[in-house]
C-alpha angles and dihedrals in degrees: 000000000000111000108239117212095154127074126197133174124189099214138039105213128099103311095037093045087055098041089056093052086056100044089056100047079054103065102253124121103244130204122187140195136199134198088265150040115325091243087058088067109026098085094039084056088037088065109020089042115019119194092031112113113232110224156149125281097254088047086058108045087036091062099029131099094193120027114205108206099212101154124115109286099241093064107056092106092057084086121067115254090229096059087075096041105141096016142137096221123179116215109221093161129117132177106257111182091205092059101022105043130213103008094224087062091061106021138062101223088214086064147079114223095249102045086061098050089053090046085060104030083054106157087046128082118235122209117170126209138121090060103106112052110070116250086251093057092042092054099047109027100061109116132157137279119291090008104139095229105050119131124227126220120205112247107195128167134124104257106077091197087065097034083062098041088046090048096052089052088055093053086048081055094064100266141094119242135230111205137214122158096214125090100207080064083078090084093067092075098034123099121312091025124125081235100057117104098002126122106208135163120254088264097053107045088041086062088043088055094043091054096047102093080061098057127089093249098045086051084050101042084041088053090048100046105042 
């Protein structure tokens, strides 16, 4: 597995704002980027985050070992596929009608999210995890190993070799992991999931996964993907 030391995350909003916090607890160098200038978010990470560096996009994939998408998922194709070639990148994105609009217009129906990140992010290489626990909980909820009330998040992709390394930075990030090395997995934790929203412990959301494949929404997005 490659060792990560820097952190950066593609979007300044909630979830960004909170990963970095994290990351940094946790010991990384973290560099962050918003949908405008540099100056725009500098002040708002200066405050919120402090000790992050506020930067471009390219500033931020060029010194990271890890790059976190958190920005809203109809906008993913605002940054040029190349920009992540040769990159680990985590996919913390979910379809949300009341920032992304009609779902068809961002969507293919045939697809699962994340498939369709990796298809355009094609020389990169998409893990997800970190969708499906609020921001609240996320921020709130990281404890350390062993702690019995520590909280898991799903880490799903199709390169093993990433889906562990990714894994091992989200324990360093305060949770347990449940693993699965297929990206298509990653549907099972998006909107309109069981999984979606909740903050569980390893246990729990392990039985919940297990169970998917029984659910009325596992048997239609089966019935969609395959």
């Amino acid at each position: 597995m490659m060792t990560i030391k820097r952190v950066g995350i593609l979007g300044a909003g909630k979830v960004g704002i909170v990963l970095a916090g994290l990351a940094l607890d946790a010991g990384y160098e973290v560099r962050i980027s918003g949908s405008g200038a540099v100056e725009k978010i500098a002040l708002t990470i200066k405050t919120l985050v402090p000790g992050a560096i506020a930067s471009e996009n390219a500033d931020v994939v060029a010194n990271s070992d890890i790059i976190i998408l958190a920005i809203p998922l109809s906008r993913y194709k605002n940054i040029d596929p190349n920009l992540l070639k040769g990159k680990l990148v985590i996919d913390a994105m979910n379809y949300w009608w009341e920032t992304d609009g009609i779902r068809e217009e961002v969507l293919d129906p045939s697809a699962t999210s994340s498939e369709q990140v990796q298809a355009y992010f094609k020389s990169a290489t998409i893990v997800k995890t970190f969708n499906h626990m609020g921001y609240h909980n996320l921020q709130e909820e990281a404890r350390p190993k062993g702690d019995p009330k520590r909280k898991a998040l799903f880490v799903t992709g199709d390169d093993r070799e990433a889906v562990d390394t990714v894994a091992a930075f989200v324990d360093s990030m305060g949770f347990d992991t449940v693993v699965h090395y297929t990206i298509v997995d990653g549907i099972m934790t998006e909107p309109g999931s069981p999984l979606f929203g909740a903050s569980l412990r390893h246990d729990e959301l392990k039985d919940i996964i297990d169970h998917f494949d029984q659910t009325e929404f596992g048997k239609k997005i089966a019935a969609q993907t395959h």
